[in-house]
Coordinates of C-alpha atoms and ligand atoms in Angstrom, one line a residue:
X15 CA 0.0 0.0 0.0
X16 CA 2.9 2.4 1.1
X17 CA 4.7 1.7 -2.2
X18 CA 1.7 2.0 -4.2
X19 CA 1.2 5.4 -3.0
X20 CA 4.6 6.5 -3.5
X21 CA 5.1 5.0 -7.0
X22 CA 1.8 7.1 -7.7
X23 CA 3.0 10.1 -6.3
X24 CA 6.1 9.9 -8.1
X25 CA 4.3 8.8 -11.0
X26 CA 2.0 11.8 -11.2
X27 CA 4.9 14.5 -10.6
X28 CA 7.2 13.0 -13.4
X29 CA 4.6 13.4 -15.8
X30 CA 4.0 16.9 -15.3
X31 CA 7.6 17.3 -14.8
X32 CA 7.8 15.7 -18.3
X33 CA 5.5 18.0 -20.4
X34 CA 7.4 21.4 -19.2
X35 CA 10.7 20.1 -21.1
X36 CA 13.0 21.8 -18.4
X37 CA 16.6 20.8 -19.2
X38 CA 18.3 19.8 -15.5
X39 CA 19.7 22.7 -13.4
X40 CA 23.5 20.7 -13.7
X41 CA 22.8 20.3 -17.3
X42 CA 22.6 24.0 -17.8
X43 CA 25.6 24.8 -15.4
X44 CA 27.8 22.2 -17.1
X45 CA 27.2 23.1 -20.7
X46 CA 28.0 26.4 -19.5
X47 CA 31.2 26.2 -17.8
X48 CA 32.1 24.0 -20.8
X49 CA 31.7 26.1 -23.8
X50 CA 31.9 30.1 -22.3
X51 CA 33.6 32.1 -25.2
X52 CA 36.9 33.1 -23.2
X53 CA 37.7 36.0 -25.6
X54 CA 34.9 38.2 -23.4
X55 CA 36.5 38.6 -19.8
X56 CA 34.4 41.2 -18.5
X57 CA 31.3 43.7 -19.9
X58 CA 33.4 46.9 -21.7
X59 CA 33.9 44.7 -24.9
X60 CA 33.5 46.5 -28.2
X61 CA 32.7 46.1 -31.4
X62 CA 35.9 45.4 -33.3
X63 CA 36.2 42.5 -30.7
X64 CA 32.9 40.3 -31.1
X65 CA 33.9 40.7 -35.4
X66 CA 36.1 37.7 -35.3
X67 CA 33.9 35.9 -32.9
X68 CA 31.1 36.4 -35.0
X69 CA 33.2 35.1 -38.5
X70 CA 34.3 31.9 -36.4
X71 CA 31.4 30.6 -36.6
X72 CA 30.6 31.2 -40.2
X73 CA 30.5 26.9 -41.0
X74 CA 27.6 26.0 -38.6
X75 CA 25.6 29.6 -38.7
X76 CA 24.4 31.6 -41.6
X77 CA 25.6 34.9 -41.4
X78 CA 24.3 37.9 -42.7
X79 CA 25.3 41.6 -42.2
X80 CA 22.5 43.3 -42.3
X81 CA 23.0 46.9 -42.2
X82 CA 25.1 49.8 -40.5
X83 CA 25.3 52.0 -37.6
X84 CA 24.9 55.7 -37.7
X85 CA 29.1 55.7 -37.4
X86 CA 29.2 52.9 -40.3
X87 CA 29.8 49.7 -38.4
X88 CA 28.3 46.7 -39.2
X89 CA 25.3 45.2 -37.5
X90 CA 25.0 40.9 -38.3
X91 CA 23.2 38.4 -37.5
X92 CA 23.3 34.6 -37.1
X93 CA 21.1 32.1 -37.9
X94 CA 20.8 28.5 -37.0
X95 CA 18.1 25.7 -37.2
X96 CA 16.4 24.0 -39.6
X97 CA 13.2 23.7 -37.6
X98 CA 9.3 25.8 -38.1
X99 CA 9.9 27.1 -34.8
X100 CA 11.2 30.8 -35.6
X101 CA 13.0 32.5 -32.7
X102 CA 14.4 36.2 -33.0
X103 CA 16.7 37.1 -30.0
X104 CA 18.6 41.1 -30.2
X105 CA 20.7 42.2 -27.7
X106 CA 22.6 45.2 -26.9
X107 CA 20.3 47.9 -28.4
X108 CA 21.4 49.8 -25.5
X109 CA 25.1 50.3 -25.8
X110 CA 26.4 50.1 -22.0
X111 CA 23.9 47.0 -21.8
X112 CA 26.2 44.1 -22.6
X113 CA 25.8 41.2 -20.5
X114 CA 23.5 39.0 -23.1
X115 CA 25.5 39.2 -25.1
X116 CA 28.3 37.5 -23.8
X117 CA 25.8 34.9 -23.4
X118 CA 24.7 34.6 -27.0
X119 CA 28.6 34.0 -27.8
X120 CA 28.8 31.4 -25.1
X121 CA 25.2 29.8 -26.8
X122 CA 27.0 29.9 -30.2
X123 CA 29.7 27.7 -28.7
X124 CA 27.3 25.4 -27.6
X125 CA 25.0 24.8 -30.3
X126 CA 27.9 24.6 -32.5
X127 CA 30.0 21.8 -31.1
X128 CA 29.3 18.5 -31.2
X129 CA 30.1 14.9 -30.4
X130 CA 29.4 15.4 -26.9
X131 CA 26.3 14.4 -24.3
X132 CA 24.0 17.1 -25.8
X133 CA 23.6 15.9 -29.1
X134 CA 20.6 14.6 -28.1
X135 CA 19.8 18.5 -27.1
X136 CA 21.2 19.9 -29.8
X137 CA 19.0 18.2 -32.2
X138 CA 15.9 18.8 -30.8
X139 CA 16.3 22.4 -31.2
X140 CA 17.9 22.0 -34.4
X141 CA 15.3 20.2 -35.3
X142 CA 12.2 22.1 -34.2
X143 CA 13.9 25.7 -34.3
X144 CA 15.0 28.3 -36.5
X145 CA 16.9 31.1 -33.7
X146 CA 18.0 34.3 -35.5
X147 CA 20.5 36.2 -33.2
X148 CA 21.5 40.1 -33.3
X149 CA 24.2 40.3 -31.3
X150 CA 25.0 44.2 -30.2
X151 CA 22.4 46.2 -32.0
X152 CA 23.4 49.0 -31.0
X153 CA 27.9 49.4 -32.0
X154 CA 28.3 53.2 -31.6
X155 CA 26.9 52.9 -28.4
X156 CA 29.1 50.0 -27.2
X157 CA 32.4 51.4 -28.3
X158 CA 31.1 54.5 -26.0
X159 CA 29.8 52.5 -23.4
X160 CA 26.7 54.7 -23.8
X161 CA 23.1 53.9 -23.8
X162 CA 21.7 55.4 -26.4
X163 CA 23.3 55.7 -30.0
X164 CA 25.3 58.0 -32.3
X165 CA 22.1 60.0 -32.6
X166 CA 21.6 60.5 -28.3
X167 CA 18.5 58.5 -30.0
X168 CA 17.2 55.5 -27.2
X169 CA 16.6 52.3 -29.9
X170 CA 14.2 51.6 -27.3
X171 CA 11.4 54.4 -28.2
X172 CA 12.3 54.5 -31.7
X173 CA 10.7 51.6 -33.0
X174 CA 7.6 53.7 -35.0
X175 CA 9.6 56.6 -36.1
X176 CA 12.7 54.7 -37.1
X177 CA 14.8 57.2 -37.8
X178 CA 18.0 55.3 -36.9
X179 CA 19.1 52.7 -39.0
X180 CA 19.8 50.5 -36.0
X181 CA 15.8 50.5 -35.5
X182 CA 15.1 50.5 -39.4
X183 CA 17.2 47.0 -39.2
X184 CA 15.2 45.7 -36.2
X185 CA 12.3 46.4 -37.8
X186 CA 12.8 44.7 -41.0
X187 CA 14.3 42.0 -39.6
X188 CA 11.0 40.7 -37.5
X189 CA 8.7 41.5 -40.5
X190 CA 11.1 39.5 -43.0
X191 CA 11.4 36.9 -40.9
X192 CA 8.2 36.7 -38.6
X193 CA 9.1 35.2 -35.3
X194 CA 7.1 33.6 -33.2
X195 CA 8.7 34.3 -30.3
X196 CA 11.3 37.5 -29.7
X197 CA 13.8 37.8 -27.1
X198 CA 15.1 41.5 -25.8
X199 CA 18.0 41.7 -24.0
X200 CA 19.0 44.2 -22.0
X201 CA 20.7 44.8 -18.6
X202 CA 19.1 47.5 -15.9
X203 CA 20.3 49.5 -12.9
X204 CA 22.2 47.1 -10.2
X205 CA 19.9 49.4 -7.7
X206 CA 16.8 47.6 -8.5
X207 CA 15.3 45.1 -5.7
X208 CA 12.6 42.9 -6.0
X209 CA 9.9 45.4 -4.3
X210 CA 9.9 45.9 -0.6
X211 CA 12.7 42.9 -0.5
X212 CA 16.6 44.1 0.5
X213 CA 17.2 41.4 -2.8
X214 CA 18.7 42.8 -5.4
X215 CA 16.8 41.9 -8.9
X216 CA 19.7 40.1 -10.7
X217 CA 17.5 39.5 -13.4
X218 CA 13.9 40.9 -14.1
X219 CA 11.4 39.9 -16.9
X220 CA 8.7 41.0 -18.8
X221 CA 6.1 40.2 -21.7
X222 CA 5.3 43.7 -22.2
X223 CA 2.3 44.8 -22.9
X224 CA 0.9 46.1 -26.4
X225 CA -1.7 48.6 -25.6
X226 CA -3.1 50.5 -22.7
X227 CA -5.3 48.3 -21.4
X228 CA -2.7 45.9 -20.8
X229 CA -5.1 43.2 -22.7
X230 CA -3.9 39.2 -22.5
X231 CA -3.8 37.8 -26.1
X232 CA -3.0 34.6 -27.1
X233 CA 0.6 36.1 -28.5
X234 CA 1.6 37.6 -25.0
X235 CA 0.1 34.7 -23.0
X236 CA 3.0 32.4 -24.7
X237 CA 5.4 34.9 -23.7
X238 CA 3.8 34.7 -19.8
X239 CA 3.8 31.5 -19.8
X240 CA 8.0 31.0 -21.2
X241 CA 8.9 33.5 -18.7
X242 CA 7.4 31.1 -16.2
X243 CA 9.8 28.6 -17.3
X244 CA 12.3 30.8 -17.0
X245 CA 12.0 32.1 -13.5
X246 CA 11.9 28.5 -12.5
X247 CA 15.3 27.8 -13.6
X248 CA 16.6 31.0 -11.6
X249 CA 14.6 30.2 -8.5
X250 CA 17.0 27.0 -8.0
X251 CA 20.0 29.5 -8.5
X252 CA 18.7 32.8 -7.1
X253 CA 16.3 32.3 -5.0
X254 CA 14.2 35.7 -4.6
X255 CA 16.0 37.2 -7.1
X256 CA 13.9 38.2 -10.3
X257 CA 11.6 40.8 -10.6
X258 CA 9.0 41.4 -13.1
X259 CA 8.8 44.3 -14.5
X260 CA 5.4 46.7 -15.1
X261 CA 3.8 46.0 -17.9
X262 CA 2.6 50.0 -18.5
X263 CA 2.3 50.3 -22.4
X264 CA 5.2 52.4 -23.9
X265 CA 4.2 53.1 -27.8
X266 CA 7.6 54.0 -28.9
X267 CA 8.9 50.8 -27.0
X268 CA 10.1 47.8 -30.0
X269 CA 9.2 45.2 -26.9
X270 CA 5.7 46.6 -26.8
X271 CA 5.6 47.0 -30.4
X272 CA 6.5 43.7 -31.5
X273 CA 4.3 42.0 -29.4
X274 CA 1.7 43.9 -31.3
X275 CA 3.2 42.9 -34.2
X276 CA 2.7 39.3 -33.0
X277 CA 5.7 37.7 -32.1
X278 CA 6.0 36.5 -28.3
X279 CA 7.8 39.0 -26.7
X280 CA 10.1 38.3 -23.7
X281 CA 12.4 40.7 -21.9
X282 CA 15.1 39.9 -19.9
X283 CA 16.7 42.5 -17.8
X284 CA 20.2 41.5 -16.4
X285 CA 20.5 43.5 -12.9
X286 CA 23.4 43.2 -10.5
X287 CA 24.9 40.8 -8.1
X288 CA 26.9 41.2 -5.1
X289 CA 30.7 40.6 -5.6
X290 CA 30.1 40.5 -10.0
X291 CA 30.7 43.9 -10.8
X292 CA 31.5 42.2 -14.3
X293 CA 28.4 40.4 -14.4
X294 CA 30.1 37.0 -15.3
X295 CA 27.6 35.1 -13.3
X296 CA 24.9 37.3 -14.7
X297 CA 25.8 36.3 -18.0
X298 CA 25.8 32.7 -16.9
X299 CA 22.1 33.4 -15.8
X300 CA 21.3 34.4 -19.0
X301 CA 22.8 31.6 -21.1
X302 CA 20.9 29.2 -18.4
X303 CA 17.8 30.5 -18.8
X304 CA 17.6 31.8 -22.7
X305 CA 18.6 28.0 -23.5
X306 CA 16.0 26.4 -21.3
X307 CA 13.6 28.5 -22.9
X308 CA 14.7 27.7 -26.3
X309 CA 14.2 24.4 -25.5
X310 CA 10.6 24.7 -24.2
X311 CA 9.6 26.6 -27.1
X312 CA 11.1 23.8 -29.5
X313 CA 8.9 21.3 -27.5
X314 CA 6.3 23.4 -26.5
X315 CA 7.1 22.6 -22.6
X316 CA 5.8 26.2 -21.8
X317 CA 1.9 25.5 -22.2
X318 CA 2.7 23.5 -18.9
X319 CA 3.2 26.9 -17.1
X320 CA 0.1 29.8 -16.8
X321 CA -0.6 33.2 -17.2
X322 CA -1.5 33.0 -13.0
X323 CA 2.0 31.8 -12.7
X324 CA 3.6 34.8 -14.6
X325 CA 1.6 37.2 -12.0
X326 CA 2.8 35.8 -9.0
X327 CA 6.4 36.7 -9.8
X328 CA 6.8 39.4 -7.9
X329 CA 7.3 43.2 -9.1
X330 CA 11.0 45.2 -9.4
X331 CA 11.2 48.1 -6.8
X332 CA 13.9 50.4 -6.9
X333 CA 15.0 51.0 -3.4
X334 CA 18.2 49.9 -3.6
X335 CA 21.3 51.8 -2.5
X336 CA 25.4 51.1 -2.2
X337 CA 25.4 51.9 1.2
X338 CA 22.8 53.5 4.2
X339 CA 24.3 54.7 7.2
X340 CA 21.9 54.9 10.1
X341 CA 21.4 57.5 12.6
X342 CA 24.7 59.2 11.9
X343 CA 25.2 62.5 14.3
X344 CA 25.7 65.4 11.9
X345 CA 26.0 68.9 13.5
X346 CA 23.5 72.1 12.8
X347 CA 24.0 75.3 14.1
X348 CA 25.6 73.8 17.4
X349 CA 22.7 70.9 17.6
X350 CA 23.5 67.4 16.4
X351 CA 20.6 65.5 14.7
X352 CA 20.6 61.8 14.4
X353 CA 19.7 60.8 10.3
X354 CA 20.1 57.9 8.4
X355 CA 22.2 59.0 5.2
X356 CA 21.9 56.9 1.6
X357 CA 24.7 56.9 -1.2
X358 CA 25.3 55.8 -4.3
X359 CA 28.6 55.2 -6.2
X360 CA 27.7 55.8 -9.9
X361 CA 30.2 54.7 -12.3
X362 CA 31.6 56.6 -14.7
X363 CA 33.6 55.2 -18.3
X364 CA 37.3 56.0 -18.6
X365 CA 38.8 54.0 -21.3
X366 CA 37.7 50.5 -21.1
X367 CA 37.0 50.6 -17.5
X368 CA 35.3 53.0 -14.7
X369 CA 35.9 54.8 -11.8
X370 CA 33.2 55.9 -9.5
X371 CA 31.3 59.2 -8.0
X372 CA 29.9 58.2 -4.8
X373 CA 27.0 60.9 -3.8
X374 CA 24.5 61.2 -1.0
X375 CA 21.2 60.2 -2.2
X376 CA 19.1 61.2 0.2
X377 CA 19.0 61.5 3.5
X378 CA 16.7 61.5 6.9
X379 CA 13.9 58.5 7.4
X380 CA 15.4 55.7 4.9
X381 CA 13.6 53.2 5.9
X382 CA 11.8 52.5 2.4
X383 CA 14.9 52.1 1.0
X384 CA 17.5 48.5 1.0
X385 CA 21.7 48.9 1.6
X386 CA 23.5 46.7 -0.3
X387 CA 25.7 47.9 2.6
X388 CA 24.4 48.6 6.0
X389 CA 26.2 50.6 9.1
X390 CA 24.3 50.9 11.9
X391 CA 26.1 54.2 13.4
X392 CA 24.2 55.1 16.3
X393 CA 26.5 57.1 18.7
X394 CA 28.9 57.9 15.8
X395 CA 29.4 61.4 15.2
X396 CA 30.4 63.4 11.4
X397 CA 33.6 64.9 11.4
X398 CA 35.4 66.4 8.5
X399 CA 38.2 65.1 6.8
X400 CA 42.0 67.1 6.5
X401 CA 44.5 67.4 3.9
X402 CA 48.0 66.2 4.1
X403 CA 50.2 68.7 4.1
X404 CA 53.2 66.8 2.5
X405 CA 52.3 66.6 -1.7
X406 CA 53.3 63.2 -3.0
X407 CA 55.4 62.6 -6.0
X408 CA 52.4 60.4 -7.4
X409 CA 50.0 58.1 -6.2
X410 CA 51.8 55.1 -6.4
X411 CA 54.4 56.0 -3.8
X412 CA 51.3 55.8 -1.4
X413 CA 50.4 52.1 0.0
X414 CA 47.8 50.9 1.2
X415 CA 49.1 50.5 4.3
X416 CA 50.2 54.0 4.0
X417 CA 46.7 55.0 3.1
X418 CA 45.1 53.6 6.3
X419 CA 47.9 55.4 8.2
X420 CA 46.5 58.7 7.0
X421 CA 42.7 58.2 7.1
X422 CA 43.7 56.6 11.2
X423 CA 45.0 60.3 11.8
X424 CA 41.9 61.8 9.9
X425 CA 43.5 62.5 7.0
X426 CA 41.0 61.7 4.5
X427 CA 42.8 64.2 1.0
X428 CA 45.9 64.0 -0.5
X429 CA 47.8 66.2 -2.9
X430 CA 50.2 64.7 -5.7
X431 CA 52.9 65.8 -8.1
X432 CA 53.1 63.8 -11.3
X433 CA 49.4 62.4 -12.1
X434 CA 47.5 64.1 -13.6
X435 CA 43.6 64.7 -13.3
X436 CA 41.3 61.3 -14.4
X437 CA 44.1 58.9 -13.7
X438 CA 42.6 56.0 -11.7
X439 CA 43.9 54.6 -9.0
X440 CA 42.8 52.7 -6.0
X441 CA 43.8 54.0 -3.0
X442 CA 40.9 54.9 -0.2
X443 CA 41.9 58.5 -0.6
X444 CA 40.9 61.4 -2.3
X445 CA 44.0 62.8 -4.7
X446 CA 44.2 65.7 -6.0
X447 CA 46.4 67.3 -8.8
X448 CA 44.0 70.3 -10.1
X449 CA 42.6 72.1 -7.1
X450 CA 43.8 72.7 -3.4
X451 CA 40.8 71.7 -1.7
X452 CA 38.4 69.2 -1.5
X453 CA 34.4 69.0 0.1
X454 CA 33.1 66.4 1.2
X455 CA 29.5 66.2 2.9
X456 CA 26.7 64.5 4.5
X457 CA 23.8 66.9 2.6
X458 CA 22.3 65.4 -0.8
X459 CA 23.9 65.7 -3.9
X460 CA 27.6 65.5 -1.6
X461 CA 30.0 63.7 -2.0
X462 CA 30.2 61.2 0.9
X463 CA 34.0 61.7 1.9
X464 CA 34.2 62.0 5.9
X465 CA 34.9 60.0 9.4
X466 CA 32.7 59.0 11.6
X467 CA 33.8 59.2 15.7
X468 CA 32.8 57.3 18.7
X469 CA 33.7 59.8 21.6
X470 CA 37.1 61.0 20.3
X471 CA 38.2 57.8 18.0
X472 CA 37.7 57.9 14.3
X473 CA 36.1 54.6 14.0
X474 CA 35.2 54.6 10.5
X475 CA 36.5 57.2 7.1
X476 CA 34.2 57.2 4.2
X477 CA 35.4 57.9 1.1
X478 CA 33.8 59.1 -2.5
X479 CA 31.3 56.7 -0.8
X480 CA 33.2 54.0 -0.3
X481 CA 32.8 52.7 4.0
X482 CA 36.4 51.7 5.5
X483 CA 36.1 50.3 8.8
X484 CA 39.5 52.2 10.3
X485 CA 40.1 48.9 13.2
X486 CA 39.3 46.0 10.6
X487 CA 39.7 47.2 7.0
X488 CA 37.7 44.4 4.8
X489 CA 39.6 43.8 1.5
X490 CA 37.5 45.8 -1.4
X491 CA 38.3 47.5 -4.4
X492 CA 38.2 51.1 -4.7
X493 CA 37.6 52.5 -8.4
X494 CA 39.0 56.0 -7.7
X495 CA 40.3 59.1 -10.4
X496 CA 42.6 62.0 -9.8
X497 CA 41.1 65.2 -9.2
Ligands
ZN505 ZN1 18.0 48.7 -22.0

């Protein structure tokens, strides 16, 4: 009797396990680990380098260029599949969003080899699928690191207009090919949470709406329910990490348009992840969960999932900060007022990597709002920073070790010879070269540079944002510039 009802049990679960066509969590990691493109090391790739990545796999893909940027460079794509099934997936059409497509070079790996264990897999989608790829719609914008393109045009509400050629080729290439289902890849702020969680959204989705009403057709309802499939995957990997996005209609929007147009639209929004600044595991998200997805739409696994399913995802907030400070002491007119103080370190490009601007957000009551860094500092007390008095030759001549000497004796400024304004470095300092004098503050719109004191001990130095805990200094990286 006992066996009976497990075998049933069993039975029962297998067979809905069956009809989803979910390829195994180890599967997904495996294949990925195996056959990453290790050309792309982090996100500030550009075009010249994906060109020879693209004409490698020119045997097993068709590729076609299909048009140019506003600056002249080319824009392909790459097509594989012999199957009914058409599949269009774009990324990049914002230039700075570059995670996908990382991925798309680690899928072309994959679903180019062979004489593996995923044959098997291989075929099926081979078999049932046509998949079109755009990889980096958007060049001018990537070789700037830059959202929007050579125009300042956003792709993104150009789609009816179409007076960039980037969204001319878009456009012709879904009405020339008429997918069935589309895939829009894009990455968003790392400062959005899943709402009223502390969790970052490391990836959010959407099948955006295509009008007003935000009306359920049979077209978006296929996108619903792949989503569905997708957000299982991610909840074995992130748990509490993905967000869906609001489905408000935008009519300049090509996701909103293009589900109007009538191919299944999904979006996938690569957010951030603490300790990936270059969103390699991000990308590894991606490739996990755009090839489970291809594989449910080649077997149709994906009318296993519902539209009630897609709902309960829950929604993207964006209350998510670097760093809150609690009830730090700051003085006013001879009073000191306890207020919880929230900053952001922005990056900024400079060549192919960044520095950043930390700034204070906002400030008072921030209880609505998430730290990916917390302090509690009640009892701790704002004091400005000095400047050394002695000018360094440059900034390497100052350690680390050198650094936390200076910041111990409140030093938090520097002066230095030889560098010159906008050369990085990464020292928890602020270094000059162009002005004598430096303001850091605790108002908004400041820049977070300052101690914080426990009676008359500096216990902890802020700077451009960036918390250093002055008795046990964590290892971290600081992205810093001359100024
Ligand atoms: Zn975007």
């Amino acid at each position: 009797m006992f066996v009976l009802f497990l075998f049933f049990a069993f039975g029962c679960k297998t067979a809905s396990e069956n009809e989803k066509h979910a390829i195994e969590l180890e599967t997904l990691e495996t294949v990925f680990e195996q056959y990453k493109e290790p050309a792309i090391t982090h996100r500030r790739f550009k075009h010249a380098d994906i060109q020879p990545l693209i004409q490698k796999h020119s045997s097993a893909f068709e590729i076609e260029e299909l048009g140019e940027s506003v600056e002249g460079k080319s824009i392909s794509s790459l097509t594989w599949g012999e199957g009914q099934t058409k599949v269009l997936l774009w990324s990049q059409m914002h230039g700075n969003e570059s995670t996908a497509t990382m991925s798309l070079f680690d899928l072309f790996n994959f679903l180019e080899a062979s004489g593996d264990a995923y044959d098997e897999l291989r075929q099926v989608l081979k078999s049932n699928l046509q998949i079109k790829f755009i990889p980096m719609l958007n060049p001018d914008g990537a070789d700037a690191f830059k959202r929007r393109n050579a125009l300042d045009i956003d792709l993104n509400r150009d789609a009816i207009s179409q007076i960039s050629p980037e969204a001319v080729i878009l456009k012709s290439i879904r009405d020339a090919f008429e997918p069935e289902f589309g895939f829009n890849l894009h990455d968003q702020q790392i400062y959005y949470n899943v709402d009223k969680t502390p969790k970052q959204a490391t990836i959010s989705v959407l099948a955006p709406g295509y009008n007003y009403e935000r009306d359920i057709n049979e077209v978006r309802a296929r996108a619903m329910k792949a989503i569905v499939g997708m957000n299982e995957v991610l909840q074995q990997v992130i748990p509490g990490g993905v967000g869906k996005y609001d489905d408000g209609f935008e009519p300049r929007a090509f996701g909103d348009n293009i589900q109007k147009w009538g191919t299944s639209t999904i979006l996938i929004e690569s957010g951030g992840y603490l300790g990936d600044p270059e969103k390699q595991f991000i990308r590894k998200l991606n490739f996990m969960i755009i090839l489970n997805a291809l594989h449910q739409i080649a077997l149709k696994g994906y009318e296993a999932y519902s539209v009630d399913q897609y709902f309960e995802i829950p929604d993207n907030g964006f209350q998510l900060m670097d760093l809150i400070l609690q009830e730090v002491q700051v003085p006013v007119e001879g009073d000191w007022y306890p207020i919880d103080i929230a900053i952001r370190r922005r990056e900024s490009n400079a060549d192919s990597t960044y520095y950043v601007n930390g700034s204070v957000e906002d400030l008072g009551d921030m209880q609505v709002y998430f730290g990916l860094e917390e302090l509690e500092a009640n009892g701790l007390r704002y004091e400005e920073g000095k400047t050394y008095d002695q000018v360094f030759e440059s900034v390497n001549e100052i350690t680390s070790e050198k650094a936390l000497e200076l910041l111990r004796s409140g030093y938090s400024v520097v002066k230095v010879q030889n560098d010159d304004p906008g050369d990085l470095h990464n020292l928890p300092l602020i270094v000059l070269k162009s002005r004598d004098e430096f303001t850091g503050g605790w108002q908004t719109g400041s820049n977070p540079s300052f101690f914080l004191k426990q009676d008359e001990v500096l216990k902890y130095a802020l700077i451009n944002g960036y918390l250093i805990d002055l008795q046990n200094p964590k290892d971290q990286v600081f992205k810093q510039r001359v100024y």
